[in-house]
Amino acid sequence: MPRVRASGTAFLPGLLLIVVIIIVGGPAFATSDLVAPALHGIVTDALGGALGQVEILVLGDAAAEAPLAVARSDDHGRFIVDGLAPGIYRVAAVKEGYLAFLGRFNTMFRPSLDMVLRPAPPESSGAAVPPKDASWILRLPERSLLRETDASVLLRREPDAAARVAGSALYDNLEGRVDHLVDLSVPLPGSPRENTGAGGAETRMSMASAIGRIASVRVRGERQSFDRVATKNGEEESASRDASSFFVEASCATGRDANLAMKASYAQGDLDVIGGASSPDGGFRHARRSWGYDATWSTQLDEASRLAVKVGYLDTLASLPEGRFVGAAFAGADGSRRPFLSRAMAAGGSYESLAAMRHQVRVDVEATLQDLPLPRSLAAGDGIAVMPASPAGWNVRVRAEDQWVLSAPLALVYGLGYVRGSDARQTSVVEPRVGGVWTDGAWRARLVVLYDLSTAGATPPWSDVPEPPGIRRAPAFGYDAEVDVRLPWGLGLKGARSFEPVAFDAAGAVFERIDPGFTPLYAADGSVSAERNSLTFSREAGGVTTYLKLISGSADGTLAQVFPFEVPLQLLADRHLRYDGARVGVRVAASGTDVSAEFRRVEDTAAIDPGAERTAQEFVEFQLAQDLLRGEPRGMSWRFLFAARTAPQRQAADADPPAAAGLRTLAALSRRVSAGLSLTF
């Protein structure tokens, strides 16, 4: 019998006691002195490049007041403003040749603010054109809570294309970058055959344009074509991959305090393996295409409240050969092709309000529906059986949270979450949470503890076999911890650690997968328990930035590992997955040098047999970018690009040599050494 979680009844008295202490002691905390926090952030251009020597002005509520503080960004676009009393401020970022940025922030809740500056339209004389209506200088800036982000969010997303700017009513401005790399056909260790030939190229394009003060557009595209031919003992096997993708983002103002942001993408790819022992008929072909979109509308309800609504849709069609499953690859027997269509829809919304001087309330709602008519392997007695397509799955998540500043820099975080899904093993979950945030000028820390009140543990309704005892069960407690410390001598330390007993993150995955560049570590069709850890060291001195990032984590549930190379079909099964990785890099501003190396290892174990040998995949990549010719600001510049990557090596013993040979051939498409040029204009 599966182990069922203990009831959360014993936890409720303790939670109630904490709430009572907070309510009784809150007024006493509120009367204590407040500590002055610091504001920090990054200033970038429309393409995400850092902007140095940007003047940051912190202003009070009165339009005629002189700036309360002034700072300048460094060569990496970073700035710090110390000595601000807790409260709400206006902020402006000004740089010659760019339109001014205006924003608003509350030092009690958010210590960081990202800013995006867009080039001003040039006149015939080359000078920037002042706005016809300069009244924006005298009035309060347009309100926006969504532009204010924590440092952790800032590091994992691109600059906000919807940031407000001031400028002339109508103009077009274009910035872009084009990268082109050619495969050098250099043999690397671990080639699948004695003699290997390689060829191909990839081209990447990115462009951004601002249209007056009301709209902005960003376009990104990629095209790849690679071939591999391997021979051993006179036997030849070849693999080729052609893929292209297109991604567009647009944002426009729909009112003085309202904005509409949209994203759309299309991607297609063809994979061919010919000859060799990868499949009984001497080869197979796999084609895939996907398209999707999402739209977010946000509006300011009043001076302290903001509402955002988001919807998304993703459609994927894969044309696979008929036949049998061989390991991780799908081998064709007669060459016929069978289409598989998967669809996912998601909707969500958020409401954020500064309910009082010391309270920030946020409510998030997410819902998703997935139709994945793909075979999945379910536990069936003492073996694994391929079952028919599972029904469409859905889940809903609601979370309410209040951040209450007891005494700056200390804030209390408490809230309640509810999750319900169609997975019978995790039908519904109630998650009370409580924690705190400490923010001052030197460091920021956050710790939130949650408890899973779910006691569900039933077998899926489409299975007639009892769930085996090998299936892992997550503990009831979860947590979310972050720390961001600025140390002397330009050193910085950032760390995060979290564990979610039940993670219905399908809605977030739909929105992320709209971007063709998103590469998750695993795919799931229901609830999983997930642990994530990250640690980043950085040092800035003399225009040189050195960084080291370490990541690790694990996931348990019905999932499939996502390979860094294309595999025709992966079965969803009850698995335990663990991953570790590291990335180290150096950036030299004076010479325009950027060097980085990354290592990632993923281990996969079937949950039905915890003692089974693990399958390990390792991936290594090296990248170099060097400035060759630098133009004037907003001019043309050239960079040299070099990249080398090794494909994952299957380390576990494989009982099916043909399947292993097929995987090695597919992996060879990702093993390459490339060089090329990058043009920025």
XYZ file of C-alpha atoms in Angstrom:
681
model
C 0.000 0.000 0.000
C 1.305 3.440 -0.749
C 2.391 5.594 2.128
C -0.117 8.366 2.790
C 0.917 11.722 4.207
C 0.103 12.446 7.799
C -2.791 14.747 8.498
C -2.110 18.446 8.890
C -4.446 18.772 11.902
C -1.575 18.964 14.383
C -0.092 21.858 12.468
C -3.154 24.103 12.720
C -2.824 25.031 16.451
C 0.767 26.130 15.896
C -0.209 28.213 12.889
C -3.068 29.785 14.849
C -0.684 30.658 17.694
C 1.689 32.403 15.279
C -1.167 34.450 13.823
C -2.350 35.502 17.313
C 1.164 36.601 18.308
C 1.462 38.627 15.120
C -1.887 40.363 15.623
C -1.195 41.181 19.263
C 2.427 42.201 18.790
C 1.981 43.988 15.480
C 1.245 47.461 16.898
C 4.306 47.245 19.121
C 6.513 46.416 16.150
C 4.899 49.188 14.116
C 6.049 51.869 16.530
C 9.732 50.976 16.296
C 12.187 53.018 14.283
C 12.577 52.350 10.599
C 15.931 51.666 8.974
C 16.792 53.406 5.722
C 16.964 50.851 2.854
C 18.783 51.097 -0.469
C 17.523 51.056 -4.047
C 19.463 49.114 -6.670
C 18.828 47.844 -10.170
C 20.033 47.586 -13.773
C 19.553 49.952 -16.723
C 19.438 48.369 -20.208
C 18.576 49.287 -23.772
C 15.818 47.735 -25.891
C 18.010 44.734 -26.814
C 18.995 43.987 -23.230
C 22.477 45.542 -23.346
C 23.732 47.305 -20.227
C 23.854 51.115 -20.273
C 26.522 52.919 -18.273
C 26.679 56.525 -17.074
C 22.902 56.812 -16.768
C 21.864 59.464 -14.257
C 19.355 58.130 -11.715
C 17.213 60.766 -9.978
C 15.108 59.898 -6.927
C 12.290 62.423 -6.468
C 9.670 63.108 -3.836
C 5.947 63.482 -4.400
C 6.089 67.251 -4.919
C 6.906 68.162 -8.518
C 8.908 71.271 -7.590
C 11.215 69.493 -5.141
C 14.888 68.998 -5.922
C 16.058 65.368 -6.307
C 16.440 63.601 -2.973
C 19.280 61.435 -4.274
C 21.340 61.134 -7.451
C 23.365 58.144 -8.690
C 24.989 56.912 -11.903
C 25.032 53.433 -13.404
C 28.358 51.667 -13.944
C 29.582 49.989 -17.134
C 27.329 46.994 -16.399
C 24.243 49.177 -16.023
C 24.012 48.656 -12.266
C 23.293 51.404 -9.762
C 22.829 51.764 -5.997
C 21.094 54.553 -4.068
C 21.675 54.447 -0.302
C 20.169 56.371 2.585
C 16.502 56.551 1.570
C 13.881 56.791 4.279
C 11.122 54.161 3.922
C 8.316 55.326 1.668
C 7.100 55.776 -1.904
C 9.315 57.637 -4.390
C 9.432 58.625 -8.019
C 12.515 57.720 -10.036
C 13.832 59.014 -13.361
C 16.684 57.706 -15.529
C 18.293 60.145 -17.983
C 21.027 59.608 -20.594
C 21.970 61.708 -23.605
C 20.547 60.242 -26.813
C 17.854 58.238 -24.997
C 14.323 58.947 -23.875
C 13.823 59.420 -20.147
C 12.456 56.594 -17.995
C 9.913 57.360 -15.266
C 8.821 54.982 -12.531
C 7.532 54.669 -8.982
C 8.640 52.347 -6.183
C 8.095 51.602 -2.503
C 11.284 50.999 -0.504
C 9.433 48.951 2.095
C 8.620 46.161 -0.328
C 10.975 46.247 -3.296
C 14.644 47.185 -3.163
C 15.317 46.723 -6.895
C 14.003 48.334 -10.064
C 14.890 47.536 -13.682
C 14.781 50.275 -16.299
C 14.722 50.171 -20.111
C 15.843 53.247 -22.074
C 14.959 53.638 -25.735
C 16.898 55.808 -28.208
C 15.485 59.252 -28.929
C 14.637 60.046 -32.570
C 17.460 62.066 -34.195
C 16.896 65.344 -36.021
C 18.835 66.314 -39.099
C 21.403 67.923 -36.804
C 21.740 64.717 -34.808
C 20.370 66.199 -31.572
C 17.556 64.554 -29.641
C 14.083 65.961 -30.266
C 12.401 67.185 -27.069
C 8.789 66.106 -26.543
C 6.135 68.533 -27.705
C 4.270 68.037 -24.468
C 6.783 68.396 -21.626
C 4.146 68.429 -18.910
C 5.302 64.945 -17.862
C 8.161 66.674 -16.036
C 5.732 68.498 -13.760
C 3.218 65.803 -12.976
C 3.424 62.488 -11.147
C 4.625 59.619 -13.347
C 2.245 57.054 -14.704
C 1.753 54.397 -12.068
C 3.044 50.858 -12.419
C 3.573 48.176 -9.830
C 4.525 45.504 -12.347
C 7.693 47.348 -13.410
C 9.124 46.896 -9.926
C 10.773 43.498 -9.599
C 12.868 41.605 -7.118
C 16.474 40.861 -8.002
C 15.759 37.152 -8.538
C 13.070 37.946 -11.103
C 15.297 40.506 -12.780
C 18.044 37.953 -13.415
C 15.857 35.376 -15.157
C 13.843 37.536 -17.499
C 14.576 39.938 -20.313
C 14.001 43.686 -19.929
C 10.396 44.755 -19.800
C 9.420 45.837 -23.312
C 6.385 47.631 -21.923
C 8.246 50.242 -19.860
C 6.856 53.768 -20.196
C 8.918 56.304 -22.086
C 8.564 59.975 -22.950
C 9.217 61.329 -26.423
C 7.666 62.700 -29.586
C 4.257 61.424 -30.584
C 5.195 59.455 -33.718
C 8.517 57.953 -34.715
C 10.097 54.622 -35.566
C 13.445 53.425 -34.278
C 15.134 50.093 -34.975
C 17.898 48.235 -33.182
C 19.059 44.759 -34.082
C 21.625 41.988 -33.861
C 22.469 39.168 -36.283
C 24.637 36.160 -35.348
C 25.902 33.607 -37.864
C 27.964 30.547 -36.902
C 29.377 27.816 -39.148
C 30.197 24.269 -38.047
C 33.971 23.781 -38.309
C 33.689 19.959 -38.590
C 36.218 19.523 -35.785
C 36.101 16.026 -34.229
C 35.386 15.952 -30.517
C 35.954 13.209 -27.940
C 33.044 10.831 -27.623
C 32.122 10.611 -31.317
C 29.721 7.731 -31.990
C 31.899 6.110 -34.702
C 35.555 5.847 -35.701
C 35.128 8.233 -38.646
C 32.690 11.110 -38.369
C 31.838 13.911 -40.775
C 29.934 17.036 -39.815
C 28.624 20.214 -41.377
C 26.010 22.903 -40.986
C 25.332 26.430 -39.809
C 22.991 28.429 -37.610
C 21.764 32.010 -37.843
C 20.138 34.030 -35.073
C 18.413 37.391 -35.437
C 17.002 39.862 -32.912
C 15.420 43.247 -33.596
C 13.576 45.763 -31.429
C 11.691 48.902 -32.317
C 9.817 51.561 -30.359
C 6.825 53.292 -31.915
C 6.325 56.637 -30.271
C 5.359 56.594 -26.622
C 2.643 53.982 -26.961
C 4.126 50.802 -28.439
C 7.218 48.648 -28.812
C 7.998 45.515 -30.827
C 10.692 42.866 -30.426
C 11.336 40.107 -32.991
C 13.645 37.115 -32.653
C 14.328 34.311 -35.122
C 16.642 31.329 -35.527
C 17.552 28.938 -38.348
C 19.619 25.741 -37.965
C 20.786 23.077 -40.387
C 23.220 20.342 -39.299
C 24.335 17.002 -40.745
C 26.317 14.114 -39.274
C 27.711 11.073 -41.082
C 29.371 8.278 -39.109
C 31.025 5.109 -40.445
C 32.433 2.073 -38.711
C 33.507 -1.206 -40.307
C 32.001 -0.080 -43.596
C 28.597 0.633 -42.044
C 27.351 4.185 -42.522
C 24.710 6.049 -40.570
C 23.698 9.669 -41.110
C 21.516 12.127 -39.247
C 20.314 15.560 -40.285
C 18.280 18.238 -38.576
C 16.643 21.341 -40.037
C 14.833 23.686 -37.691
C 13.623 27.251 -37.622
C 11.714 29.378 -35.138
C 10.159 32.813 -34.984
C 9.180 34.769 -31.882
C 7.582 38.215 -31.649
C 6.676 40.406 -28.673
C 4.563 43.539 -28.868
C 3.381 45.968 -26.248
C 1.122 48.977 -26.530
C -0.601 51.394 -24.189
C -4.385 51.076 -24.129
C -4.884 54.021 -21.810
C -3.092 56.339 -19.464
C -2.546 53.555 -16.944
C -3.300 50.425 -18.996
C -1.123 48.252 -21.196
C -1.527 45.261 -23.521
C 1.441 42.919 -24.089
C 1.321 40.063 -26.612
C 3.653 37.226 -27.624
C 3.430 34.771 -30.508
C 5.742 32.071 -31.827
C 6.084 29.462 -34.531
C 8.670 26.683 -34.678
C 9.210 23.713 -36.955
C 11.832 21.018 -37.281
C 12.630 17.905 -39.328
C 14.853 15.085 -38.128
C 16.122 12.275 -40.397
C 18.200 9.218 -39.495
C 19.264 7.001 -42.398
C 21.076 3.668 -42.302
C 22.797 1.930 -39.443
C 21.183 -0.020 -36.638
C 19.072 2.748 -35.151
C 15.837 1.158 -36.407
C 14.751 -2.101 -38.074
C 13.958 -0.538 -41.458
C 17.251 1.317 -41.653
C 16.015 4.766 -40.680
C 13.180 6.960 -39.568
C 11.972 10.516 -39.978
C 10.409 12.815 -37.432
C 8.716 16.165 -38.052
C 7.405 18.614 -35.495
C 5.776 22.000 -35.608
C 4.383 24.180 -32.846
C 2.744 27.544 -32.528
C 1.303 29.529 -29.682
C 0.460 32.917 -28.310
C -0.349 34.707 -25.090
C -1.678 38.132 -24.173
C -1.504 40.111 -20.951
C -3.636 43.138 -20.178
C -2.820 45.183 -17.102
C -4.355 48.325 -15.709
C -3.957 50.583 -12.711
C -7.185 50.531 -10.706
C -6.163 53.349 -8.392
C -3.003 54.916 -7.027
C -2.055 51.797 -5.079
C -3.721 48.872 -6.907
C -3.041 47.094 -10.164
C -4.808 44.265 -12.014
C -3.365 41.968 -14.697
C -5.105 39.265 -16.765
C -3.268 36.733 -18.926
C -4.316 34.012 -21.409
C -2.227 31.640 -23.509
C -2.507 28.776 -26.002
C 0.091 26.299 -27.284
C -0.416 23.789 -30.111
C 2.152 21.125 -31.040
C 1.905 18.567 -33.848
C 4.448 15.754 -34.101
C 4.480 13.338 -37.032
C 6.069 10.081 -35.890
C 6.677 6.719 -37.600
C 4.399 3.803 -36.860
C 6.101 0.916 -35.096
C 7.376 0.023 -31.666
C 9.112 1.871 -28.894
C 12.846 1.226 -28.711
C 14.338 2.769 -25.583
C 13.887 6.518 -25.774
C 13.532 6.599 -29.582
C 10.474 5.664 -31.630
C 11.490 3.161 -34.306
C 9.446 2.787 -37.483
C 8.615 -0.577 -39.042
C 6.843 0.299 -42.306
C 7.732 3.963 -42.751
C 4.179 5.203 -42.208
C 3.749 8.295 -40.080
C 1.372 8.854 -37.221
C 0.459 12.383 -36.086
C 0.265 13.303 -32.425
C -1.407 16.575 -31.479
C -0.982 18.117 -28.045
C -2.703 21.282 -26.929
C -2.430 23.359 -23.788
C -4.463 26.357 -22.701
C -3.824 28.566 -19.695
C -5.399 31.600 -18.092
C -4.473 33.598 -15.047
C -4.652 36.883 -13.284
C -3.059 38.842 -10.489
C -4.185 41.649 -8.223
C -1.669 43.694 -6.266
C -2.430 46.512 -3.875
C -0.728 48.616 -1.244
C -3.701 48.159 1.067
C -2.113 50.336 3.750
C 1.184 52.037 4.423
C 2.685 48.813 5.739
C 0.763 46.197 3.767
C 1.167 44.871 0.243
C -1.497 42.341 -0.759
C -1.215 40.098 -3.802
C -3.656 37.502 -5.166
C -2.739 35.150 -8.039
C -5.058 32.783 -9.915
C -3.926 30.270 -12.552
C -5.813 27.603 -14.490
C -4.692 25.303 -17.271
C -6.108 22.564 -19.485
C -3.793 20.112 -21.251
C -4.802 17.655 -23.949
C -1.836 15.312 -24.396
C -2.982 12.272 -26.423
C 0.428 10.595 -26.135
C 1.022 7.113 -24.722
C 2.286 7.098 -21.174
C 3.872 4.299 -19.211
C 2.145 3.539 -15.940
C 3.070 1.150 -13.165
C 1.505 -2.245 -13.927
C 2.326 -4.930 -11.401
C 5.938 -5.966 -11.749
C 6.477 -4.258 -15.096
C 5.877 -1.152 -17.152
C 2.938 -1.137 -19.550
C 2.221 1.342 -22.315
C -1.330 2.520 -21.683
C -3.736 4.307 -24.043
C -3.852 8.075 -24.132
C -4.841 9.603 -20.817
C -7.752 12.026 -20.642
C -7.213 15.747 -20.750
C -5.807 17.078 -17.506
C -6.516 20.333 -15.774
C -5.460 22.145 -12.637
C -6.272 25.364 -10.806
C -4.060 27.282 -8.388
C -5.106 30.187 -6.150
C -2.680 32.004 -3.876
C -3.218 35.023 -1.612
C -0.349 36.692 0.220
C 0.211 39.761 2.369
C 3.592 41.345 3.017
C 3.338 43.318 6.249
C 6.205 45.606 7.219
C 6.453 45.176 10.985
C 9.551 47.333 11.327
C 11.766 48.061 8.347
C 13.854 46.265 7.282
C 11.733 43.352 8.612
C 8.498 42.346 6.883
C 6.163 39.462 7.646
C 4.857 37.315 4.793
C 1.786 35.160 5.313
C -0.843 33.707 3.029
C -2.884 30.758 1.880
C -2.804 28.715 -1.306
C -5.167 26.195 -2.853
C -4.408 23.761 -5.673
C -6.786 21.362 -7.370
C -6.066 19.132 -10.329
C -7.357 16.155 -12.268
C -4.494 13.904 -11.136
C -6.219 11.462 -8.787
C -3.096 11.069 -6.647
C -3.063 14.802 -5.830
C -6.669 15.923 -6.208
C -6.557 18.993 -3.971
C -4.065 20.699 -1.700
C -4.401 23.513 0.840
C -1.136 25.331 1.540
C -0.914 27.812 4.433
C 2.388 29.695 4.408
C 4.214 32.049 6.736
C 7.637 33.652 6.651
C 9.586 36.862 6.610
C 11.693 39.203 4.474
C 14.681 41.204 5.693
C 15.813 44.062 3.429
C 18.444 46.680 4.120
C 21.216 48.396 2.219
C 23.672 45.473 2.434
C 21.625 42.324 2.005
C 18.193 40.850 1.473
C 16.855 37.551 2.789
C 13.510 35.796 2.439
C 12.225 32.622 4.087
C 8.708 31.236 3.679
C 7.536 27.902 5.093
C 4.437 26.137 3.777
C 2.535 23.039 4.790
C 0.689 20.653 2.488
C -2.654 19.684 4.022
C -3.459 17.171 1.281
C -3.889 13.518 2.231
C -4.680 12.210 -1.266
C -2.936 9.069 -2.421
C -5.280 7.189 -4.702
C -4.435 5.269 -7.847
C -5.281 6.938 -11.190
C -8.807 5.974 -12.304
C -7.638 4.670 -15.693
C -5.401 2.029 -14.089
C -6.707 -1.331 -12.803
C -3.455 -2.095 -11.007
C -2.712 -0.934 -7.438
C 0.032 1.607 -7.153
C 3.342 -0.115 -6.323
C 5.178 0.688 -3.088
C 8.159 2.091 -4.991
C 6.366 5.335 -5.877
C 7.942 8.221 -3.951
C 5.839 10.400 -1.712
C 6.831 13.960 -0.949
C 6.935 15.212 2.655
C 4.216 17.600 3.735
C 6.461 20.569 4.538
C 7.846 22.918 1.912
C 9.923 26.067 1.949
C 11.199 28.922 -0.192
C 14.409 30.705 0.826
C 16.447 33.436 -0.893
C 19.454 35.516 0.094
C 21.208 38.365 -1.732
C 24.316 39.838 -0.084
C 26.650 42.602 -1.265
C 30.109 41.990 0.182
C 33.234 44.191 0.242
C 35.724 44.307 -2.652
C 32.969 44.082 -5.246
C 31.857 40.609 -4.163
C 28.263 39.458 -4.386
C 26.476 36.337 -3.188
C 23.010 35.169 -4.205
C 21.395 31.933 -3.176
C 17.994 30.287 -3.403
C 16.582 27.022 -2.132
C 13.006 25.814 -2.413
C 10.929 22.677 -2.136
C 7.324 22.305 -3.276
C 5.512 19.164 -2.073
C 2.990 19.593 -4.901
C 3.939 21.698 -7.920
C 1.119 22.169 -10.430
C 3.188 24.481 -12.607
C 1.555 23.601 -15.931
C 0.125 27.106 -16.380
C 3.523 28.692 -15.936
C 5.030 26.110 -18.288
C 2.529 27.010 -21.021
C 3.486 30.681 -20.877
C 7.198 29.823 -20.842
C 6.958 27.346 -23.730
C 5.539 30.055 -25.988
C 9.182 31.132 -26.314
C 10.999 28.597 -28.588
C 14.211 29.309 -26.677
C 12.805 27.874 -23.436
C 14.433 24.507 -22.648
C 13.034 22.790 -19.529
C 14.790 19.875 -17.850
C 11.668 17.715 -17.716
C 8.073 17.566 -18.923
C 5.086 16.506 -16.801
C 1.337 16.131 -17.246
C 0.316 16.395 -13.605
C 1.615 17.170 -10.153
C 5.269 16.743 -9.228
C 7.277 17.487 -6.124
C 10.233 19.688 -6.979
C 13.366 20.819 -5.158
C 15.524 23.643 -6.566
C 18.837 25.051 -5.363
C 21.057 27.765 -6.806
C 24.121 29.665 -5.608
C 25.838 32.509 -7.470
C 29.163 34.158 -6.641
C 30.194 37.299 -8.502
C 32.962 39.881 -8.320
C 33.282 43.222 -10.085
C 36.540 45.141 -10.045
C 38.274 47.315 -12.604
C 35.709 46.660 -15.315
C 36.088 42.869 -14.969
C 33.156 40.717 -13.866
C 33.724 37.126 -12.760
C 30.861 34.846 -11.814
C 30.192 31.257 -10.800
C 26.692 29.781 -10.651
C 25.879 26.380 -9.168
C 22.486 24.698 -9.534
C 21.003 21.432 -8.335
C 17.584 19.959 -7.784
C 15.268 17.012 -8.135
C 11.739 16.165 -9.224
C 9.408 13.253 -8.479
C 6.221 12.416 -10.319
C 4.867 11.441 -13.717
C 7.463 13.076 -15.938
C 9.956 12.567 -18.751
C 13.466 13.906 -19.081
C 13.904 16.547 -21.794
C 17.137 15.929 -23.680
C 19.296 18.821 -24.943
C 19.006 17.169 -28.358
C 15.853 16.195 -30.207
C 14.384 12.767 -29.431
C 11.285 11.671 -31.378
C 9.275 10.512 -28.363
C 9.714 10.196 -24.618
C 7.270 8.247 -22.464
C 5.846 9.836 -19.348
C 6.412 7.577 -16.355
C 6.732 7.738 -12.573
C 10.338 8.808 -12.251
C 12.825 10.400 -9.896
C 15.020 12.941 -11.665
C 18.033 14.742 -10.246
C 20.179 17.380 -11.912
C 23.376 19.282 -11.121
C 25.077 22.024 -13.064
C 27.660 24.784 -12.968
C 28.412 27.833 -15.080
C 31.528 29.999 -14.836
C 32.294 33.116 -16.832
C 34.400 36.258 -17.182
C 33.420 39.573 -18.796
C 36.016 42.261 -19.549
C 34.402 45.593 -20.399
C 37.559 47.284 -21.724
C 38.297 44.661 -24.380
C 34.715 43.484 -24.954
C 35.512 39.879 -24.017
C 32.892 37.448 -22.733
C 33.920 33.849 -21.916
C 31.739 31.201 -20.271
C 31.658 27.445 -19.715
C 28.718 25.316 -18.566
C 28.358 21.758 -17.279
C 25.092 19.928 -16.620
C 24.359 16.378 -15.443
C 20.901 14.806 -15.261
C 20.152 11.449 -13.608
C 16.932 9.558 -14.241
C 15.598 6.631 -12.165
C 12.340 4.715 -12.565
C 10.291 5.159 -9.391
C 8.864 1.637 -9.662
C 12.335 0.205 -9.028
C 14.370 2.552 -6.817
C 17.281 0.108 -6.882
C 17.588 0.187 -10.664
C 20.693 1.605 -12.288
C 20.422 5.291 -13.076
C 20.664 6.744 -16.552
C 22.979 9.751 -16.521
C 23.311 12.398 -19.221
C 26.188 14.901 -19.201
C 26.435 18.077 -21.237
C 29.361 20.536 -21.602
C 29.437 23.822 -23.537
C 32.051 26.563 -24.017
C 31.320 30.017 -25.484
C 33.512 32.981 -26.423
C 32.475 36.417 -27.698
C 35.079 39.057 -28.551
C 34.512 42.589 -29.824
C 36.274 43.229 -33.136
C 35.034 46.671 -34.119
C 33.115 48.992 -31.852
C 31.057 51.805 -33.292
C 29.860 54.950 -31.651
C 26.880 54.726 -29.280
C 23.879 53.499 -31.289
C 26.298 52.704 -34.139
C 27.384 49.446 -35.784
C 29.681 46.960 -34.027
C 31.123 43.529 -34.866
C 31.894 40.587 -32.581
C 33.655 37.264 -33.087
C 31.751 34.222 -31.791
C 33.093 30.773 -30.914
C 31.175 27.860 -29.391
C 31.999 24.247 -28.609
C 29.588 21.740 -27.135
C 29.651 18.032 -26.403
C 26.522 15.919 -26.587
C 25.258 13.996 -23.551
C 26.897 10.646 -22.963
C 24.656 7.781 -21.877
C 26.485 6.267 -18.925
C 24.056 3.565 -17.828
C 24.293 0.106 -19.355
C 21.701 -0.215 -22.109
C 20.193 -3.620 -22.797
C 19.159 -2.570 -26.301
C 22.256 -1.797 -28.446
C 20.236 -0.599 -31.483
C 18.434 1.934 -29.334
C 21.730 3.084 -27.856
C 23.174 3.484 -31.345
C 20.189 5.567 -32.386
C 20.544 7.819 -29.367
C 24.247 8.327 -30.051
C 23.476 9.356 -33.613
C 20.822 11.828 -32.484
C 23.135 13.201 -29.828
C 25.838 13.753 -32.440
C 23.721 16.533 -33.951
C 24.358 18.571 -30.801
C 28.109 17.868 -30.704
C 29.849 20.599 -32.666
C 32.478 23.343 -32.800
C 31.251 26.557 -34.433
C 32.644 29.987 -35.197
C 31.091 33.093 -36.684
C 30.381 36.802 -36.478
C 27.823 38.969 -34.723
C 26.643 42.313 -36.085
C 24.860 44.815 -33.850
C 23.235 47.918 -35.284
